[in-house]
Coordinates of C-alpha atoms in Angstrom, one line a residue:
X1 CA 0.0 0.0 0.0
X2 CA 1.8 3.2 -1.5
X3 CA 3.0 6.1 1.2
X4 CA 4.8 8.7 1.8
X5 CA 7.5 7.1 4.0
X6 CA 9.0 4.8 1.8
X7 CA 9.1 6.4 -1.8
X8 CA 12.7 5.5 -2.6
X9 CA 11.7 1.7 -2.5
X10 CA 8.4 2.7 -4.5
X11 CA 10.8 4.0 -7.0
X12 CA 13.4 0.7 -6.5
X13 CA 10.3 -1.4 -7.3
X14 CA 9.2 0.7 -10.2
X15 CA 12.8 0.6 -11.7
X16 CA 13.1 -3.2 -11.1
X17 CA 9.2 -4.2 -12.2
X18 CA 10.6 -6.6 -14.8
X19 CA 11.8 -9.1 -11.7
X20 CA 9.5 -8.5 -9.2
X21 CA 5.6 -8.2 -9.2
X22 CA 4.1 -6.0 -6.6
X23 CA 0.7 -5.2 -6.4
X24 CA -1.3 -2.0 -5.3
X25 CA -3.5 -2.1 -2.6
X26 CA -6.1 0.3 -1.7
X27 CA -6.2 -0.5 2.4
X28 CA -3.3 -1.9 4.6
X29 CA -5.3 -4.2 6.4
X30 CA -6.7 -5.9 2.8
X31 CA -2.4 -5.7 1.7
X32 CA -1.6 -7.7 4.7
X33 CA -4.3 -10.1 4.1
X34 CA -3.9 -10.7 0.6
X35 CA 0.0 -11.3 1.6
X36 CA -1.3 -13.8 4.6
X37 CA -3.6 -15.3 1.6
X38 CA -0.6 -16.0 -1.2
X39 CA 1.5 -17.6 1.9
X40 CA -1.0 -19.5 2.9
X41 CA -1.8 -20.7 -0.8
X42 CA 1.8 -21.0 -1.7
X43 CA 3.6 -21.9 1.5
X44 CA 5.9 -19.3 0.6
X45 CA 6.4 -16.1 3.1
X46 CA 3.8 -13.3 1.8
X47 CA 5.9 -10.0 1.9
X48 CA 3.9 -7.1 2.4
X49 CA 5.0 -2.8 2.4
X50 CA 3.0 -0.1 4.2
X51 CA 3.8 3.7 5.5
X52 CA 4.2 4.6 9.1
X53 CA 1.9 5.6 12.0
X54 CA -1.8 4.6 10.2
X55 CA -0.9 2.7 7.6
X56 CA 1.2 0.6 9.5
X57 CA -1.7 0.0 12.6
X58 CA -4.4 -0.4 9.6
X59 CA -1.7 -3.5 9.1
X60 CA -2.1 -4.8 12.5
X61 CA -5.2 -7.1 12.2
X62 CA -3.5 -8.8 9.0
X63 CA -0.5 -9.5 11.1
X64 CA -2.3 -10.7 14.0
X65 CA -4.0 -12.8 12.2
X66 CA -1.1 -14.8 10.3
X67 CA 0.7 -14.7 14.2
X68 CA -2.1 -16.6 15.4
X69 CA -2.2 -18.8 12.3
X70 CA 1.1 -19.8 11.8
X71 CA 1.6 -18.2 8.8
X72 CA 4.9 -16.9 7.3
X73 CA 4.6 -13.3 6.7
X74 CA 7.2 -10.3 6.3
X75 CA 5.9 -6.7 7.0
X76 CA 7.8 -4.2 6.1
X77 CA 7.1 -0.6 7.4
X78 CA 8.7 2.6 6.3
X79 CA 9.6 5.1 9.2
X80 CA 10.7 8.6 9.9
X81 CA 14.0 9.9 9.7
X82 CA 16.3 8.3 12.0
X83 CA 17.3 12.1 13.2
X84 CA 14.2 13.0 14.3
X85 CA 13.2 9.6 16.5
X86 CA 12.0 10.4 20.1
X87 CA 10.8 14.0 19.0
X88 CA 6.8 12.3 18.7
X89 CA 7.4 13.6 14.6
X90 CA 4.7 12.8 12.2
X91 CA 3.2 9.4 12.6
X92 CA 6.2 8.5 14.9
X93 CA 5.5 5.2 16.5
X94 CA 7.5 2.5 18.3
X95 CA 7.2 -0.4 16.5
X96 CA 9.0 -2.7 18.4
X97 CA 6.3 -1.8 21.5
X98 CA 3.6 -2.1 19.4
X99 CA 4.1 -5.4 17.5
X100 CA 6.0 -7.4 19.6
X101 CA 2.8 -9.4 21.3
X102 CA 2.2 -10.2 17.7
X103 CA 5.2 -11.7 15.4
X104 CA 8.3 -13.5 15.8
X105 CA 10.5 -10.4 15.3
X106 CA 10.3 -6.7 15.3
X107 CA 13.6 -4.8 14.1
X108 CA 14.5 -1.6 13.0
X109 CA 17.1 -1.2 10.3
X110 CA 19.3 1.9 11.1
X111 CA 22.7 1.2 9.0
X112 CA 21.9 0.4 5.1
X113 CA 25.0 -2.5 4.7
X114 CA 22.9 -4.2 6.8
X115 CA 20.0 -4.2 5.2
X116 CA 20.9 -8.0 3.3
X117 CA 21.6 -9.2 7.1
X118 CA 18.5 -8.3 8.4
X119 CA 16.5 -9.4 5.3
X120 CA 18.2 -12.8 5.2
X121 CA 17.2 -13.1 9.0
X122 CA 13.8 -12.0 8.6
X123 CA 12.9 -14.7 5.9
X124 CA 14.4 -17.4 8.2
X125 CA 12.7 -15.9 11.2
X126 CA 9.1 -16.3 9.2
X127 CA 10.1 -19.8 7.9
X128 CA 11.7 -21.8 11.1
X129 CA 10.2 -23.3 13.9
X130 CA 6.7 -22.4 14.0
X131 CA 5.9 -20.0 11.0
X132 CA 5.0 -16.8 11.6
X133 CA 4.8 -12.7 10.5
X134 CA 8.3 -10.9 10.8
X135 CA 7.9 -6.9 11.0
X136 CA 10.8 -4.8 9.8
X137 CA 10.9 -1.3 9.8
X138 CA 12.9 1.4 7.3
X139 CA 13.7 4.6 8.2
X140 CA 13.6 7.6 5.1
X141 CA 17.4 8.2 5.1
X142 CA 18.1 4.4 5.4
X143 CA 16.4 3.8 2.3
X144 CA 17.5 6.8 0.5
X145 CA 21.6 5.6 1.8
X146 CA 23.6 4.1 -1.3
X147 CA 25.6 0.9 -0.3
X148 CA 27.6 -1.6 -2.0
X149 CA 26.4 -4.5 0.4
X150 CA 26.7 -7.9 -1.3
X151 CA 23.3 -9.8 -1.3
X152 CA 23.1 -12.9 0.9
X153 CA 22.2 -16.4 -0.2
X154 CA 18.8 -17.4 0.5
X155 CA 17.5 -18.2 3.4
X156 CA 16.1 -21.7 3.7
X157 CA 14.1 -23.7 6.4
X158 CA 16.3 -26.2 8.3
X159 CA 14.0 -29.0 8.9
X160 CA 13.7 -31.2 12.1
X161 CA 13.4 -34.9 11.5
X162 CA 12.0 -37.1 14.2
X163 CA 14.2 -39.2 16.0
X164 CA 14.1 -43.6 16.2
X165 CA 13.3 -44.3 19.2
X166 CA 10.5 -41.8 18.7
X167 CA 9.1 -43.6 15.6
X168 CA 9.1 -46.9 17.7
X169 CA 7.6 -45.5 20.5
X170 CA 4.7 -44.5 18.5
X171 CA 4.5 -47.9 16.6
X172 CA 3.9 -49.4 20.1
X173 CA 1.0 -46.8 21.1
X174 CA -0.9 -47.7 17.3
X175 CA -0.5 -51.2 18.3
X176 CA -2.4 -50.7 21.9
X177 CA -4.8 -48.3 20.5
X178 CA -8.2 -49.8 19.5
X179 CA -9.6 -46.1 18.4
X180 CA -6.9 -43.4 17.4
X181 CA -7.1 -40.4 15.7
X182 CA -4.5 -38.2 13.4
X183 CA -5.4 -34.9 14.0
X184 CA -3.2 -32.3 11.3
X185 CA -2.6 -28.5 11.3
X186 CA -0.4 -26.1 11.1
X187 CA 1.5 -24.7 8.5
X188 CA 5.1 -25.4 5.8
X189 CA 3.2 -28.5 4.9
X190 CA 4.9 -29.5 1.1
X191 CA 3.2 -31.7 -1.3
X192 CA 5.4 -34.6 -0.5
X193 CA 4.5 -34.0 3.0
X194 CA 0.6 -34.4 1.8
X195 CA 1.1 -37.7 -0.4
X196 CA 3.1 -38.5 2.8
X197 CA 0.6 -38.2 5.4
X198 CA -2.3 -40.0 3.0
X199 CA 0.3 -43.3 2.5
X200 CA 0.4 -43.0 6.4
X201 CA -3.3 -43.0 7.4
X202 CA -4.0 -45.9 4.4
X203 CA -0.9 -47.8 5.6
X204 CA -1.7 -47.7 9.4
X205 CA -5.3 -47.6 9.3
X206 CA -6.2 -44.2 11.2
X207 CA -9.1 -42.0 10.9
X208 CA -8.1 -38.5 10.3
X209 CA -9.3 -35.2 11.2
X210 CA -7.9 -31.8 10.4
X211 CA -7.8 -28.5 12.9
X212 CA -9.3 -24.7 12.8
X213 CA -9.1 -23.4 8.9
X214 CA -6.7 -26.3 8.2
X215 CA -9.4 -27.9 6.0
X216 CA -7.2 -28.3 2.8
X217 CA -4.9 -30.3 4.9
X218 CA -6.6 -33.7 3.8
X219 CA -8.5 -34.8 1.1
X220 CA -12.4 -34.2 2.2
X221 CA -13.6 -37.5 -0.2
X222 CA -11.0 -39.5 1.4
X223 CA -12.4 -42.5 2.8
X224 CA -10.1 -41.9 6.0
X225 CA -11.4 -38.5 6.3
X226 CA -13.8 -37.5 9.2
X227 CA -14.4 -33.8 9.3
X228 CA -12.7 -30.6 11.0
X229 CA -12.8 -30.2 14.6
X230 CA -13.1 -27.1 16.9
X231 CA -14.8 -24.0 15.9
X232 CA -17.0 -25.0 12.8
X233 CA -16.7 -28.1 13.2
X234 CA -18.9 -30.9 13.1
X235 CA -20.2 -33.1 15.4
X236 CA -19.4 -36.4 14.3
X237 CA -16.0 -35.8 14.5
X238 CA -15.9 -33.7 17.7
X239 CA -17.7 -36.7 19.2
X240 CA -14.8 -38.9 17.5
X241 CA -12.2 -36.9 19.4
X242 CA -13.5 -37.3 22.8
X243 CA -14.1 -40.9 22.5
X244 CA -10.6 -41.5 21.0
X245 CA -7.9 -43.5 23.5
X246 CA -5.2 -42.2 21.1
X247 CA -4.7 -39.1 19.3
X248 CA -1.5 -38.1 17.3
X249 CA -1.4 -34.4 16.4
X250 CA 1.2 -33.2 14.0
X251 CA 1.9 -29.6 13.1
X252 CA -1.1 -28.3 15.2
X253 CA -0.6 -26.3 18.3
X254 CA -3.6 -27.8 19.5
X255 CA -5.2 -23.9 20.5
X256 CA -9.0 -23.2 21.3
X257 CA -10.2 -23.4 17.6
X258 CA -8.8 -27.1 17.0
X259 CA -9.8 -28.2 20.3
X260 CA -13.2 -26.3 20.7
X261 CA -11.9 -24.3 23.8
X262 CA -10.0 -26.9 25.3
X263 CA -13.3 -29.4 25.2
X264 CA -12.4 -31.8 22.6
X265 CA -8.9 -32.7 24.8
X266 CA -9.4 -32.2 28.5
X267 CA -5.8 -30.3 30.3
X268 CA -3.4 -30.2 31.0
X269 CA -3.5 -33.6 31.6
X270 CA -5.3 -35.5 28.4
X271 CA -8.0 -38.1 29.1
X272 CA -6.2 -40.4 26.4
X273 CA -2.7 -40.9 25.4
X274 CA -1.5 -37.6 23.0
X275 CA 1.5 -37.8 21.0
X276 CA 2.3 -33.8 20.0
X277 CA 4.6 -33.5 16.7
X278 CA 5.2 -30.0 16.0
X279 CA 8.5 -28.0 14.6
X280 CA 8.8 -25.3 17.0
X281 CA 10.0 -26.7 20.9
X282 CA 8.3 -23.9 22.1
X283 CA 4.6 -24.8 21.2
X284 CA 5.3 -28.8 23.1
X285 CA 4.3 -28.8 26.6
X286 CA 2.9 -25.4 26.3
X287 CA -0.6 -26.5 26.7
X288 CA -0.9 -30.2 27.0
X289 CA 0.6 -32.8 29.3
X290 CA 1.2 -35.1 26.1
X291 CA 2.0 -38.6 26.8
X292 CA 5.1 -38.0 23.5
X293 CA 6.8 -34.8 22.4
X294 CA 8.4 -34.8 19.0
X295 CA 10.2 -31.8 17.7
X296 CA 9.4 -32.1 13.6
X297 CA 9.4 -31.0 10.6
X298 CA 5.6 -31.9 9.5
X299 CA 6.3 -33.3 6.3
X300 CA 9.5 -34.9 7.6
X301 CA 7.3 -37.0 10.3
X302 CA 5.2 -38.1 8.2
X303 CA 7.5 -39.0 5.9
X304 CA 8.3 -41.7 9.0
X305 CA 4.9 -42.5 9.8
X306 CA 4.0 -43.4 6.6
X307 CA 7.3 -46.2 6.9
X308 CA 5.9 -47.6 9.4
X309 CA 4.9 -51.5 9.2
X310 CA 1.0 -51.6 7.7
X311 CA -1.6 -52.4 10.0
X312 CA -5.3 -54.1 8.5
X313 CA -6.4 -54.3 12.5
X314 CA -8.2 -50.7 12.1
X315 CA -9.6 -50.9 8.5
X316 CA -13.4 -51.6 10.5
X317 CA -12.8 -48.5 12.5
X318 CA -11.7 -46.2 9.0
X319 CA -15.2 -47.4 7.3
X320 CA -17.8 -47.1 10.5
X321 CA -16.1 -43.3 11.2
X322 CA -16.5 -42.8 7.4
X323 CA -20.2 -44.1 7.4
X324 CA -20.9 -41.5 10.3
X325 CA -19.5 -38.2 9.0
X326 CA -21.4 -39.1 5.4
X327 CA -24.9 -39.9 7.3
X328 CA -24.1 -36.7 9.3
X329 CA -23.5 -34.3 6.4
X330 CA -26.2 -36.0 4.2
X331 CA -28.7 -33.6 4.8
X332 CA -32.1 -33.9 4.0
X333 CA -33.8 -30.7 2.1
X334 CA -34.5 -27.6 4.1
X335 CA -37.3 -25.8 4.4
X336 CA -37.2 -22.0 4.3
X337 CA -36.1 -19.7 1.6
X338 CA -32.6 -21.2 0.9
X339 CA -31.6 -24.5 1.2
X340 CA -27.9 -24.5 2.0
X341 CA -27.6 -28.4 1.4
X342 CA -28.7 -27.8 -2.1
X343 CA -26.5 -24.9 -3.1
X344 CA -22.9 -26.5 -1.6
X345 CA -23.8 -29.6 -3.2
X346 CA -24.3 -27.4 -6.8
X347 CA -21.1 -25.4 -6.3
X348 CA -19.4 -28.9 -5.4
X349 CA -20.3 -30.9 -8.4
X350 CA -19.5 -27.4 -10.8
X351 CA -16.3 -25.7 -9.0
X352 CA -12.4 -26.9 -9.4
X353 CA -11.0 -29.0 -6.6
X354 CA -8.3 -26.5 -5.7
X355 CA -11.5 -23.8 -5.7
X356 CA -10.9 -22.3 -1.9
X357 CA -14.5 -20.7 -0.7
X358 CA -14.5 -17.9 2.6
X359 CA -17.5 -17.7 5.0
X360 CA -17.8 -14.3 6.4
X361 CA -18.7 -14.0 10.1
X362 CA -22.0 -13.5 10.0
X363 CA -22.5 -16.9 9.7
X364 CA -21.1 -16.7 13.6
X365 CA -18.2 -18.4 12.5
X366 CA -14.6 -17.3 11.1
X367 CA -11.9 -18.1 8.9
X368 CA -11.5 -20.0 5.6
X369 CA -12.7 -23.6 4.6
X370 CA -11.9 -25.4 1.8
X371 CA -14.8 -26.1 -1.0
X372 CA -14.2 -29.7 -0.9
X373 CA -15.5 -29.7 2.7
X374 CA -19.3 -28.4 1.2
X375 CA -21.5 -30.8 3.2
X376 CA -20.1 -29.8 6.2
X377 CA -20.2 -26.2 5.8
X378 CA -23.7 -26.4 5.0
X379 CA -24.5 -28.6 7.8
X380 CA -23.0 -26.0 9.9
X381 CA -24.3 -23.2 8.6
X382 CA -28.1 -24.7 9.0
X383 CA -27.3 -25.0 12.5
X384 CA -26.0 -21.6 13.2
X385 CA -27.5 -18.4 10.9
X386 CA -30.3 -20.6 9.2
X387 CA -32.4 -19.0 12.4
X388 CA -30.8 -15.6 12.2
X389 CA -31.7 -15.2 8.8
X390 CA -35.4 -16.0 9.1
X391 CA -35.5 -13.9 11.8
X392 CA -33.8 -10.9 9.7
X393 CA -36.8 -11.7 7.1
X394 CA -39.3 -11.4 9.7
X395 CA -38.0 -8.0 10.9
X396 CA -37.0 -6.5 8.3
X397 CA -39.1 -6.7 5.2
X398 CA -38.1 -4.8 2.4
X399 CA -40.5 -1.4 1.8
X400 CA -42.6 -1.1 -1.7
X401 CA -41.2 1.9 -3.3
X402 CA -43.7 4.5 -3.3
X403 CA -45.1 6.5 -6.3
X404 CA -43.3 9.7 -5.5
X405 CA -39.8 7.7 -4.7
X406 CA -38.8 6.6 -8.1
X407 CA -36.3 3.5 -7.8
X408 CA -32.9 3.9 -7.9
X409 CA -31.3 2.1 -11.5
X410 CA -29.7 -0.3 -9.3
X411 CA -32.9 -1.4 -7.4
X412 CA -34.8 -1.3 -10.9
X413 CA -32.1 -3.6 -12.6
X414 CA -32.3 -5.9 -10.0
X415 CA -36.3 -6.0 -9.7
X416 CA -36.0 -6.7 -13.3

């Protein structure tokens, strides 16, 4: 989003549009969501430039937002002069106060050679551990400086592979367990990761569910698949969950939206045995007791899950859990103006796979959800604004347009 505060990299971008493609925004907060969006599309870091003061607080809910939801994100902020900080000059602000509760780092650049260090640190920041939004912040005369600093070599993710003893650990717990559950969330997930996890839960014989707005996680039509748990979710697989003696979560941080507020997995101490797989060490132990911690890279543990030796034991528990989410989401035809069952099933047999569909909150629920999960969205949304709406239509009925009030072209066009 254009500003004042940063025109020489405005200018850098113009002169270098050949190489890289930015886009123009017309509000901060929609340019730090659209940048939240391509990362969480791409698995690549969005990158994402506002002015000071305003712009960068309009910016704030679009960080918060990929913070909360694991998603790699670099902000970039330009800033006053570095000679007038501390005087409260125009749209002065202390960044590094403000965005700390909400991203991994907060830095401000105040010498132009290091500029590549603090970019190349940034990008690794957003990428390690548990993903996240990185904020970096450019003073006017910092980017106006010439340097001859060499570029860095690109930062890359160093992933964390599980451990032996960890795998066979876990082989003895799916051997015990008469009704498990693979729960998946999170984020950095790679398509060899995906194929990964699917080999796994076919191999091994485990139902699978996935977390808050991690619907794309796992394939909806999968014969493994249950539902999405948490906020939104469903109840067959909610139900699932709490009758499950083993669960094995990978990449979530198993927060209130997976876990429905902490209902679906009593804590700090689990009612059933929890294995916890996720990259960052800071997010194991954090809110559950789990019976297994494993530090790992997502894709790389399932990468090992999916060696382990197959198991046909659970192949009756796959189909019944199956048999329950379809007869749950098979919904019969609704009465009332719109019937929700009807439309999700139109725009499911007409839309692309890879189509990706956002509710709004007035349907009392947030976040983004997969088309391929239709049936499920519909059932929840029967249960949650179907009432609202009919109560909207009994309170507010539109008004015949009177002969003296001409309609407006828009109002006409759509009456005809």
């Amino acid at each position: 989003m254009p500003g004042e505060s940063y025109l020489t990299a405005l200018d850098a971008l113009w002169e270098h549009s050949d190489t890289i493609r930015y886009v123009t925004c017309r509000h901060e907060g929609g340019a730090c969501f659209m940048a939240a969006a391509y990362a969480d599309a791409t698995g690549k870091p969005g990158v994402c430039f506002v002015t000071r003061g305003p712009g960068a607080m309009n910016a704030a809910i679009g960080l918060h937002a990929a913070y909360q939801g694991s998603t790699p994100l670099i902000l970039l902020v330009g800033q006053i002069a570095t000679a007038h900080r501390d005087r409260e000059a125009f749209q002065e602000l202390d960044y590094r106060q403000i965005f700390d509760p909400m991203a991994k780092w907060v830095a401000e650049i105040d010498d132009p050679e290091r500029i590549p260090e603090y970019l190349n640190r940034a990008w690794r920041t957003a990428i390690s551990g548990r993903p996240g939004p990185v904020v970096l912040v450019f003073p006017e005369d910092v980017l106006k400086a010439e340097s001859d600093a060499p570029d860095l070599t690109p930062a890359i993710a160093t992933p964390v592979a599980p451990l032996a003893s960890d795998m066979a650990r876990i082989e003895n717990m799916l051997a015990r367990s008469e009704g498990p559950l693979l729960l998946l969330g999170g984020a950095n997930w790679t398509p060899a990761g995906h194929e990964a996890i699917i080999s796994a839960s076919e191999k091994l014989g485990i139902p699978v569910a996935v977390g808050f707005r991690r619907q794309g996680l796992f394939p909806n039509n999968h014969t493994n698949y249950v539902g999405n748990l948490g906020f939104g979710g469903t109840p067959m697989p909610n139900d699932y969950c709490r009758e499950a003696d083993l669960i094995i979560a990978v990449g979530t941080r198993l927060g209130d939206g997976s876990t429905l507020k902490f209902s679906l997995i009593s804590g700090p101490v689990p009612c059933c045995t929890l294995i916890h797989v996720h990259p960052g060490a800071e997010e194991l132990g954090r809110l559950y007791q789990a019976d297994l911690l494993v530090q790992a890279d997502p894709n790389a543990f399932a990468t090992a899950l999916a060696a382990l030796p197959a198991s046909t034991s659970r192949a009756g528990i796959c189909a019944s859990t199956r048999k329950r989410y379809e007869t749950m989401v098979d919904l019969a035809p609704q009465s009332g103006p719109v019937d929700m069952g009807a439309v999700m099933r139109f725009l499911s047999e007409r839309l692309p796979a890879n189509t990706i569909m956002t509710t709004a909150p007035a349907t009392r629920r947030t976040g983004r959800t997969f088309i391929s999960d239709i049936a499920g969205f519909a059932a929840r949304w029967r249960r949650s604004a179907a009432p609202w709406v009919s109560a909207c239509r009994r309170r507010w009925r539109p008004r015949s347009p009177t002969p003296t009030r001409p309609q407006s072209i828009s109002a006409a066009t759509a009456t005809s």
